mmCIF file of C-alpha atoms in Angstrom:
data_model
loop_
_atom_site.group_PDB
_atom_site.id
_atom_site.type_symbol
_atom_site.label_atom_id
_atom_site.label_comp_id
_atom_site.label_asym_id
_atom_site.label_seq_id
_atom_site.Cartn_x
_atom_site.Cartn_y
_atom_site.Cartn_z
ATOM 1 C CA UNK A 1 -72.695 -24.848 44.135
ATOM 2 C CA UNK A 2 -69.099 -25.982 44.425
ATOM 3 C CA UNK A 3 -68.444 -29.190 46.351
ATOM 4 C CA UNK A 4 -64.897 -29.462 47.566
ATOM 5 C CA UNK A 5 -63.630 -33.076 47.599
ATOM 6 C CA UNK A 6 -62.718 -34.386 51.045
ATOM 7 C CA UNK A 7 -61.221 -37.760 50.143
ATOM 8 C CA UNK A 8 -57.468 -37.932 49.462
ATOM 9 C CA UNK A 9 -56.558 -38.043 45.800
ATOM 10 C CA UNK A 10 -55.195 -41.365 44.574
ATOM 11 C CA UNK A 11 -53.671 -42.097 41.170
ATOM 12 C CA UNK A 12 -55.338 -44.455 38.740
ATOM 13 C CA UNK A 13 -53.874 -47.955 38.830
ATOM 14 C CA UNK A 14 -51.392 -48.603 36.059
ATOM 15 C CA UNK A 15 -51.893 -51.327 33.512
ATOM 16 C CA UNK A 16 -49.427 -54.205 33.409
ATOM 17 C CA UNK A 17 -47.926 -52.776 30.209
ATOM 18 C CA UNK A 18 -47.555 -49.338 31.754
ATOM 19 C CA UNK A 19 -46.032 -50.661 34.971
ATOM 20 C CA UNK A 20 -43.538 -52.690 32.956
ATOM 21 C CA UNK A 21 -42.278 -49.477 31.329
ATOM 22 C CA UNK A 22 -41.825 -47.814 34.712
ATOM 23 C CA UNK A 23 -40.045 -50.891 36.079
ATOM 24 C CA UNK A 24 -37.656 -50.925 33.129
ATOM 25 C CA UNK A 25 -36.816 -47.283 33.734
ATOM 26 C CA UNK A 26 -36.155 -47.877 37.434
ATOM 27 C CA UNK A 27 -33.909 -50.831 36.618
ATOM 28 C CA UNK A 28 -31.980 -48.669 34.179
ATOM 29 C CA UNK A 29 -31.564 -45.927 36.783
ATOM 30 C CA UNK A 30 -30.222 -48.476 39.257
ATOM 31 C CA UNK A 31 -27.744 -49.772 36.668
ATOM 32 C CA UNK A 32 -26.712 -46.354 35.292
ATOM 33 C CA UNK A 33 -27.313 -43.717 37.981
ATOM 34 C CA UNK A 34 -24.987 -41.249 36.281
ATOM 35 C CA UNK A 35 -27.370 -41.082 33.307
ATOM 36 C CA UNK A 36 -30.083 -39.751 35.616
ATOM 37 C CA UNK A 37 -28.126 -36.945 37.264
ATOM 38 C CA UNK A 38 -29.860 -33.574 37.025
ATOM 39 C CA UNK A 39 -26.583 -31.770 36.464
ATOM 40 C CA UNK A 40 -26.998 -28.436 34.610
ATOM 41 C CA UNK A 41 -23.399 -28.354 33.393
ATOM 42 C CA UNK A 42 -23.569 -31.877 32.046
ATOM 43 C CA UNK A 43 -26.901 -31.232 30.320
ATOM 44 C CA UNK A 44 -25.560 -28.070 28.673
ATOM 45 C CA UNK A 45 -22.334 -29.759 27.565
ATOM 46 C CA UNK A 46 -24.228 -32.701 26.075
ATOM 47 C CA UNK A 47 -26.642 -30.405 24.232
ATOM 48 C CA UNK A 48 -23.777 -28.393 22.750
ATOM 49 C CA UNK A 49 -21.934 -31.545 21.658
ATOM 50 C CA UNK A 50 -25.036 -32.942 19.960
ATOM 51 C CA UNK A 51 -26.131 -29.722 18.301
ATOM 52 C CA UNK A 52 -25.421 -29.280 14.580
ATOM 53 C CA UNK A 53 -25.008 -25.548 15.241
ATOM 54 C CA UNK A 54 -22.973 -23.706 17.854
ATOM 55 C CA UNK A 55 -24.775 -21.701 20.554
ATOM 56 C CA UNK A 56 -24.648 -17.954 20.003
ATOM 57 C CA UNK A 57 -24.711 -17.203 23.731
ATOM 58 C CA UNK A 58 -25.051 -18.856 27.126
ATOM 59 C CA UNK A 59 -27.836 -16.746 28.594
ATOM 60 C CA UNK A 60 -29.782 -19.859 29.474
ATOM 61 C CA UNK A 61 -27.494 -21.074 32.270
ATOM 62 C CA UNK A 62 -29.195 -19.465 35.280
ATOM 63 C CA UNK A 63 -32.623 -20.694 34.218
ATOM 64 C CA UNK A 64 -31.345 -24.169 33.394
ATOM 65 C CA UNK A 65 -29.841 -24.459 36.874
ATOM 66 C CA UNK A 66 -33.027 -23.161 38.526
ATOM 67 C CA UNK A 67 -35.126 -25.688 36.606
ATOM 68 C CA UNK A 68 -32.971 -28.763 37.173
ATOM 69 C CA UNK A 69 -32.109 -27.962 40.789
ATOM 70 C CA UNK A 70 -35.788 -27.518 41.606
ATOM 71 C CA UNK A 71 -36.699 -30.743 39.814
ATOM 72 C CA UNK A 72 -34.139 -32.570 41.922
ATOM 73 C CA UNK A 73 -35.143 -30.950 45.208
ATOM 74 C CA UNK A 74 -38.913 -30.619 44.803
ATOM 75 C CA UNK A 75 -40.008 -33.028 42.086
ATOM 76 C CA UNK A 76 -39.625 -36.364 43.918
ATOM 77 C CA UNK A 77 -39.181 -37.847 40.474
ATOM 78 C CA UNK A 78 -39.307 -41.467 39.468
ATOM 79 C CA UNK A 79 -36.939 -42.688 36.760
ATOM 80 C CA UNK A 80 -39.375 -41.828 33.968
ATOM 81 C CA UNK A 81 -39.838 -38.346 35.403
ATOM 82 C CA UNK A 82 -36.110 -37.788 35.656
ATOM 83 C CA UNK A 83 -35.605 -38.801 32.041
ATOM 84 C CA UNK A 84 -38.464 -36.557 30.928
ATOM 85 C CA UNK A 85 -36.991 -33.556 32.759
ATOM 86 C CA UNK A 86 -33.565 -34.224 31.254
ATOM 87 C CA UNK A 87 -35.106 -34.593 27.799
ATOM 88 C CA UNK A 88 -37.081 -31.387 28.294
ATOM 89 C CA UNK A 89 -33.964 -29.466 29.302
ATOM 90 C CA UNK A 90 -31.920 -30.875 26.435
ATOM 91 C CA UNK A 91 -34.750 -30.259 24.001
ATOM 92 C CA UNK A 92 -35.135 -26.623 25.010
ATOM 93 C CA UNK A 93 -31.404 -26.064 24.598
ATOM 94 C CA UNK A 94 -31.406 -27.763 21.196
ATOM 95 C CA UNK A 95 -34.328 -25.568 20.164
ATOM 96 C CA UNK A 96 -32.551 -22.429 21.352
ATOM 97 C CA UNK A 97 -29.424 -23.221 19.358
ATOM 98 C CA UNK A 98 -31.338 -24.081 16.172
ATOM 99 C CA UNK A 99 -33.755 -21.135 16.347
ATOM 100 C CA UNK A 100 -30.976 -18.623 17.051
ATOM 101 C CA UNK A 101 -28.910 -19.993 14.171
ATOM 102 C CA UNK A 102 -31.846 -19.887 11.746
ATOM 103 C CA UNK A 103 -32.724 -16.317 12.736
ATOM 104 C CA UNK A 104 -29.096 -15.231 12.331
ATOM 105 C CA UNK A 105 -28.820 -16.909 8.931
ATOM 106 C CA UNK A 106 -32.093 -15.374 7.724
ATOM 107 C CA UNK A 107 -32.363 -11.818 9.091
ATOM 108 C CA UNK A 108 -35.502 -11.310 7.015
ATOM 109 C CA UNK A 109 -37.367 -13.392 9.615
ATOM 110 C CA UNK A 110 -37.177 -10.496 12.087
ATOM 111 C CA UNK A 111 -38.940 -8.220 9.584
ATOM 112 C CA UNK A 112 -42.033 -10.412 9.296
ATOM 113 C CA UNK A 113 -45.149 -8.847 10.767
ATOM 114 C CA UNK A 114 -47.254 -10.698 13.313
ATOM 115 C CA UNK A 115 -50.634 -9.152 12.625
ATOM 116 C CA UNK A 116 -52.924 -8.698 15.642
ATOM 117 C CA UNK A 117 -52.549 -12.131 17.240
ATOM 118 C CA UNK A 118 -55.303 -13.444 19.490
ATOM 119 C CA UNK A 119 -54.219 -14.659 22.928
ATOM 120 C CA UNK A 120 -56.631 -16.651 25.084
ATOM 121 C CA UNK A 121 -55.624 -16.463 28.746
ATOM 122 C CA UNK A 122 -57.092 -17.248 32.162
ATOM 123 C CA UNK A 123 -56.697 -19.701 35.000
ATOM 124 C CA UNK A 124 -56.322 -23.426 34.520
ATOM 125 C CA UNK A 125 -59.483 -25.279 33.586
ATOM 126 C CA UNK A 126 -61.352 -22.159 32.503
ATOM 127 C CA UNK A 127 -62.078 -23.331 28.959
ATOM 128 C CA UNK A 128 -59.042 -21.927 27.154
ATOM 129 C CA UNK A 129 -58.393 -25.173 25.273
ATOM 130 C CA UNK A 130 -61.979 -25.514 24.082
ATOM 131 C CA UNK A 131 -62.190 -21.915 22.903
ATOM 132 C CA UNK A 132 -58.887 -22.080 21.047
ATOM 133 C CA UNK A 133 -59.826 -25.269 19.225
ATOM 134 C CA UNK A 134 -63.203 -23.850 18.259
ATOM 135 C CA UNK A 135 -61.589 -20.689 16.910
ATOM 136 C CA UNK A 136 -58.840 -22.666 15.163
ATOM 137 C CA UNK A 137 -61.519 -24.295 13.003
ATOM 138 C CA UNK A 138 -62.077 -20.926 11.313
ATOM 139 C CA UNK A 139 -59.973 -20.710 8.103
ATOM 140 C CA UNK A 140 -59.246 -17.013 8.653
ATOM 141 C CA UNK A 141 -56.962 -17.774 11.616
ATOM 142 C CA UNK A 142 -54.391 -20.413 12.429
ATOM 143 C CA UNK A 143 -53.325 -22.177 15.595
ATOM 144 C CA UNK A 144 -50.046 -23.878 16.389
ATOM 145 C CA UNK A 145 -49.522 -27.598 16.917
ATOM 146 C CA UNK A 146 -47.098 -29.454 19.211
ATOM 147 C CA UNK A 147 -44.731 -30.768 16.538
ATOM 148 C CA UNK A 148 -44.144 -27.373 14.937
ATOM 149 C CA UNK A 149 -43.970 -25.467 18.220
ATOM 150 C CA UNK A 150 -41.246 -27.787 19.486
ATOM 151 C CA UNK A 151 -39.167 -27.743 16.294
ATOM 152 C CA UNK A 152 -40.079 -24.738 14.120
ATOM 153 C CA UNK A 153 -36.837 -24.967 12.151
ATOM 154 C CA UNK A 154 -37.784 -28.384 10.714
ATOM 155 C CA UNK A 155 -40.222 -26.847 8.228
ATOM 156 C CA UNK A 156 -40.257 -23.050 8.522
ATOM 157 C CA UNK A 157 -43.318 -22.599 6.302
ATOM 158 C CA UNK A 158 -44.442 -26.052 5.139
ATOM 159 C CA UNK A 159 -47.317 -26.961 2.903
ATOM 160 C CA UNK A 160 -50.397 -28.424 4.564
ATOM 161 C CA UNK A 161 -49.296 -31.882 3.454
ATOM 162 C CA UNK A 162 -45.884 -31.419 5.041
ATOM 163 C CA UNK A 163 -47.450 -30.152 8.261
ATOM 164 C CA UNK A 164 -49.679 -33.200 8.643
ATOM 165 C CA UNK A 165 -46.802 -35.561 7.844
ATOM 166 C CA UNK A 166 -44.826 -34.027 10.687
ATOM 167 C CA UNK A 167 -47.742 -34.658 13.015
ATOM 168 C CA UNK A 168 -47.827 -38.298 11.931
ATOM 169 C CA UNK A 169 -44.065 -38.616 12.434
ATOM 170 C CA UNK A 170 -44.507 -37.433 16.028
ATOM 171 C CA UNK A 171 -47.132 -40.070 16.808
ATOM 172 C CA UNK A 172 -44.661 -42.539 18.342
ATOM 173 C CA UNK A 173 -43.864 -40.184 21.223
ATOM 174 C CA UNK A 174 -47.577 -39.624 21.725
ATOM 175 C CA UNK A 175 -48.170 -43.372 21.889
ATOM 176 C CA UNK A 176 -45.514 -43.749 24.591
ATOM 177 C CA UNK A 177 -47.150 -41.066 26.741
ATOM 178 C CA UNK A 178 -50.536 -42.723 26.288
ATOM 179 C CA UNK A 179 -49.026 -46.021 27.417
ATOM 180 C CA UNK A 180 -47.463 -44.456 30.499
ATOM 181 C CA UNK A 181 -50.632 -42.716 31.672
ATOM 182 C CA UNK A 182 -53.838 -43.176 29.647
ATOM 183 C CA UNK A 183 -55.704 -41.014 32.192
ATOM 184 C CA UNK A 184 -54.038 -37.901 30.776
ATOM 185 C CA UNK A 185 -56.435 -37.826 27.850
ATOM 186 C CA UNK A 186 -59.441 -37.773 30.153
ATOM 187 C CA UNK A 187 -58.324 -34.584 31.911
ATOM 188 C CA UNK A 188 -56.764 -32.814 28.925
ATOM 189 C CA UNK A 189 -57.454 -34.202 25.445
ATOM 190 C CA UNK A 190 -54.367 -33.769 23.314
ATOM 191 C CA UNK A 191 -52.783 -35.028 20.155
ATOM 192 C CA UNK A 192 -50.484 -34.073 17.328
ATOM 193 C CA UNK A 193 -53.400 -32.747 15.272
ATOM 194 C CA UNK A 194 -54.890 -30.750 18.125
ATOM 195 C CA UNK A 195 -54.083 -27.086 18.676
ATOM 196 C CA UNK A 196 -52.095 -26.870 21.886
ATOM 197 C CA UNK A 197 -50.695 -24.407 24.389
ATOM 198 C CA UNK A 198 -48.197 -22.205 22.636
ATOM 199 C CA UNK A 199 -45.878 -22.162 25.664
ATOM 200 C CA UNK A 200 -44.445 -25.283 24.034
ATOM 201 C CA UNK A 201 -42.504 -22.734 21.975
ATOM 202 C CA UNK A 202 -41.245 -20.960 25.095
ATOM 203 C CA UNK A 203 -38.643 -21.881 27.668
ATOM 204 C CA UNK A 204 -35.510 -21.806 25.542
ATOM 205 C CA UNK A 205 -34.288 -19.404 28.227
ATOM 206 C CA UNK A 206 -35.893 -21.663 30.875
ATOM 207 C CA UNK A 207 -38.469 -19.063 31.809
ATOM 208 C CA UNK A 208 -41.773 -20.842 31.338
ATOM 209 C CA UNK A 209 -44.748 -20.971 33.699
ATOM 210 C CA UNK A 210 -45.803 -24.157 31.930
ATOM 211 C CA UNK A 211 -42.941 -26.195 33.414
ATOM 212 C CA UNK A 212 -44.422 -26.480 36.958
ATOM 213 C CA UNK A 213 -47.655 -27.933 35.580
ATOM 214 C CA UNK A 214 -46.325 -31.435 34.980
ATOM 215 C CA UNK A 215 -43.615 -31.616 37.653
ATOM 216 C CA UNK A 216 -43.589 -30.098 41.120
ATOM 217 C CA UNK A 217 -41.090 -27.215 40.964
ATOM 218 C CA UNK A 218 -41.627 -25.068 44.052
ATOM 219 C CA UNK A 219 -38.290 -23.234 44.139
ATOM 220 C CA UNK A 220 -38.328 -22.778 40.359
ATOM 221 C CA UNK A 221 -41.777 -21.153 40.565
ATOM 222 C CA UNK A 222 -40.475 -18.773 43.224
ATOM 223 C CA UNK A 223 -37.511 -17.935 40.998
ATOM 224 C CA UNK A 224 -39.837 -17.221 38.067
ATOM 225 C CA UNK A 225 -41.795 -14.630 40.039
ATOM 226 C CA UNK A 226 -38.897 -12.210 39.936
ATOM 227 C CA UNK A 227 -38.022 -12.595 36.271
ATOM 228 C CA UNK A 228 -38.505 -10.180 33.370
ATOM 229 C CA UNK A 229 -40.271 -11.990 30.517
ATOM 230 C CA UNK A 230 -39.850 -9.425 27.737
ATOM 231 C CA UNK A 231 -36.911 -11.223 26.132
ATOM 232 C CA UNK A 232 -38.750 -14.530 26.582
ATOM 233 C CA UNK A 233 -41.626 -13.173 24.502
ATOM 234 C CA UNK A 234 -39.242 -11.791 21.897
ATOM 235 C CA UNK A 235 -37.849 -15.294 21.487
ATOM 236 C CA UNK A 236 -41.373 -16.646 21.304
ATOM 237 C CA UNK A 237 -42.246 -14.097 18.605
ATOM 238 C CA UNK A 238 -39.299 -15.342 16.554
ATOM 239 C CA UNK A 239 -40.814 -18.833 16.585
ATOM 240 C CA UNK A 240 -44.132 -17.481 15.310
ATOM 241 C CA UNK A 241 -42.360 -15.539 12.559
ATOM 242 C CA UNK A 242 -40.484 -18.660 11.476
ATOM 243 C CA UNK A 243 -43.682 -20.696 11.320
ATOM 244 C CA UNK A 244 -45.881 -18.178 9.526
ATOM 245 C CA UNK A 245 -43.523 -17.458 6.637
ATOM 246 C CA UNK A 246 -44.087 -14.469 4.375
ATOM 247 C CA UNK A 247 -47.869 -14.783 4.104
ATOM 248 C CA UNK A 248 -49.076 -14.496 7.685
ATOM 249 C CA UNK A 249 -52.492 -15.616 8.828
ATOM 250 C CA UNK A 250 -53.595 -14.185 12.184
ATOM 251 C CA UNK A 251 -52.694 -16.459 15.066
ATOM 252 C CA UNK A 252 -55.084 -17.757 17.711
ATOM 253 C CA UNK A 253 -52.916 -18.772 20.660
ATOM 254 C CA UNK A 254 -53.632 -19.802 24.200
ATOM 255 C CA UNK A 255 -52.032 -20.605 27.520
ATOM 256 C CA UNK A 256 -52.917 -19.881 31.143
ATOM 257 C CA UNK A 257 -49.165 -19.357 31.585
ATOM 258 C CA UNK A 258 -49.426 -16.063 29.672
ATOM 259 C CA UNK A 259 -51.739 -14.571 32.295
ATOM 260 C CA UNK A 260 -49.174 -13.389 34.892
ATOM 261 C CA UNK A 261 -46.885 -12.007 32.183
ATOM 262 C CA UNK A 262 -49.421 -9.892 30.310
ATOM 263 C CA UNK A 263 -47.273 -6.759 30.563
ATOM 264 C CA UNK A 264 -44.348 -8.461 28.828
ATOM 265 C CA UNK A 265 -46.638 -10.075 26.254
ATOM 266 C CA UNK A 266 -48.177 -6.732 25.284
ATOM 267 C CA UNK A 267 -44.804 -5.027 25.075
ATOM 268 C CA UNK A 268 -43.803 -7.520 22.383
ATOM 269 C CA UNK A 269 -47.284 -7.817 20.804
ATOM 270 C CA UNK A 270 -48.771 -4.325 21.317
ATOM 271 C CA UNK A 271 -51.716 -4.916 18.951
ATOM 272 C CA UNK A 272 -52.683 -8.286 20.416
ATOM 273 C CA UNK A 273 -56.315 -9.120 21.080
ATOM 274 C CA UNK A 274 -56.493 -10.686 24.551
ATOM 275 C CA UNK A 275 -59.450 -12.841 25.581
ATOM 276 C CA UNK A 276 -59.464 -13.517 29.327
ATOM 277 C CA UNK A 277 -61.681 -16.376 30.499
ATOM 278 C CA UNK A 278 -62.960 -16.462 34.086
ATOM 279 C CA UNK A 279 -64.294 -19.185 36.358
ATOM 280 C CA UNK A 280 -65.095 -19.434 40.057
ATOM 281 C CA UNK A 281 -61.733 -19.470 41.820
ATOM 282 C CA UNK A 282 -62.554 -22.500 43.997
ATOM 283 C CA UNK A 283 -63.571 -24.500 40.946
ATOM 284 C CA UNK A 284 -60.422 -23.347 39.171
ATOM 285 C CA UNK A 285 -58.111 -24.460 41.978
ATOM 286 C CA UNK A 286 -59.808 -27.791 42.677
ATOM 287 C CA UNK A 287 -60.015 -28.702 39.001
ATOM 288 C CA UNK A 288 -56.417 -27.569 38.573
ATOM 289 C CA UNK A 289 -55.435 -29.867 41.432
ATOM 290 C CA UNK A 290 -56.950 -32.808 39.603
ATOM 291 C CA UNK A 291 -55.192 -31.894 36.366
ATOM 292 C CA UNK A 292 -51.786 -31.339 37.952
ATOM 293 C CA UNK A 293 -52.024 -34.451 40.112
ATOM 294 C CA UNK A 294 -52.746 -36.639 37.084
ATOM 295 C CA UNK A 295 -49.859 -35.153 35.122
ATOM 296 C CA UNK A 296 -47.441 -35.353 38.039
ATOM 297 C CA UNK A 297 -48.383 -38.940 38.850
ATOM 298 C CA UNK A 298 -46.731 -39.928 35.572
ATOM 299 C CA UNK A 299 -43.395 -38.591 36.738
ATOM 300 C CA UNK A 300 -43.502 -39.129 40.499
ATOM 301 C CA UNK A 301 -44.577 -41.889 42.868
ATOM 302 C CA UNK A 302 -45.010 -39.312 45.643
ATOM 303 C CA UNK A 303 -47.741 -36.955 44.477
ATOM 304 C CA UNK A 304 -49.376 -35.520 47.594
ATOM 305 C CA UNK A 305 -52.349 -37.738 48.463
ATOM 306 C CA UNK A 306 -53.739 -34.890 50.562
ATOM 307 C CA UNK A 307 -55.309 -32.544 48.027
ATOM 308 C CA UNK A 308 -55.019 -29.690 50.534
ATOM 309 C CA UNK A 309 -51.250 -29.722 50.036
ATOM 310 C CA UNK A 310 -51.680 -29.398 46.293
ATOM 311 C CA UNK A 311 -54.377 -26.769 46.822
ATOM 312 C CA UNK A 312 -52.043 -24.596 48.879
ATOM 313 C CA UNK A 313 -49.375 -24.648 46.182
ATOM 314 C CA UNK A 314 -51.788 -24.001 43.323
ATOM 315 C CA UNK A 315 -53.737 -21.367 45.221
ATOM 316 C CA UNK A 316 -50.502 -19.445 45.761
ATOM 317 C CA UNK A 317 -49.675 -19.702 42.059
ATOM 318 C CA UNK A 318 -53.179 -18.634 41.067
ATOM 319 C CA UNK A 319 -52.946 -15.666 43.434
ATOM 320 C CA UNK A 320 -49.696 -14.618 41.759
ATOM 321 C CA UNK A 321 -51.149 -15.239 38.299
ATOM 322 C CA UNK A 322 -54.240 -13.124 38.911
ATOM 323 C CA UNK A 323 -52.383 -10.500 40.931
ATOM 324 C CA UNK A 324 -49.859 -9.818 38.189
ATOM 325 C CA UNK A 325 -52.557 -9.774 35.543
ATOM 326 C CA UNK A 326 -54.846 -7.536 37.594
ATOM 327 C CA UNK A 327 -52.079 -5.043 38.268
ATOM 328 C CA UNK A 328 -51.366 -4.696 34.572
ATOM 329 C CA UNK A 329 -55.025 -4.360 33.614
ATOM 330 C CA UNK A 330 -55.421 -1.648 36.258
ATOM 331 C CA UNK A 331 -52.394 0.208 34.881
ATOM 332 C CA UNK A 332 -54.026 0.287 31.444
ATOM 333 C CA UNK A 333 -56.994 2.182 32.886
#
């Protein structure tokens, strides 16, 4: 039987070390407010100036504006959260420029076959992470890891030794996140050597259902509902082709964010094997509330203490997620 919590959600108290990091960020924002402006034009200009390659197009601009404007209006971000959103936006642009340049320089990448990938989908907290990591232990398939999903151009098809070294090199960023909010690991175990949600490779066009998970982005989520994701999945497929090289091993991939866009996913990966996990919807929403609240409390001091407010937002998203997925499954017969 499901027991719905009645007490308001409250964030875990921060350690002295963690609070010191947040205080430093707030002091920096007070001293340099211009560095914390969620200005799409400024973010794009900075990314272009810093990129070692020129952008091949500017098709990202509408999504970038939707993302940053929503973060500013809906996110109620603290200084750390603002910096994380800016870094996320800049990072996705940098990835777009580098991936596009690599694909243009090596047209053979587009000819690589992605052989019957496995996609694990479902609502939040339905066991997708556990199943993926169990399956990833099988040598006949491979999963993707955060460091390579975020920067596939760094080692297009590295040796195992090179892959693990990249994971070690990324450990500093992981340590910072652990310092900011150690509770994250209790609700979603993660690490550089753990298979992770492959939507980390998406969003270079700023269409990514994973973005609203860590920051409240109400207007951005509404904008996403009307978008066509086919090109987003084509870009995502390019990342997989870069990573797998010329000797592909079948992928085992997972993300609840794939669920509402199953039609687009299957248009790009027509031979995909889709595993859809199910859980009682009330359990899914309430557990999702806990997950999202913990993540968002890292980046905002104003996470809704009334879980009903979070429930309403997540229930609407889950309804859209399942509705889109159900419509496509019905159309398949």
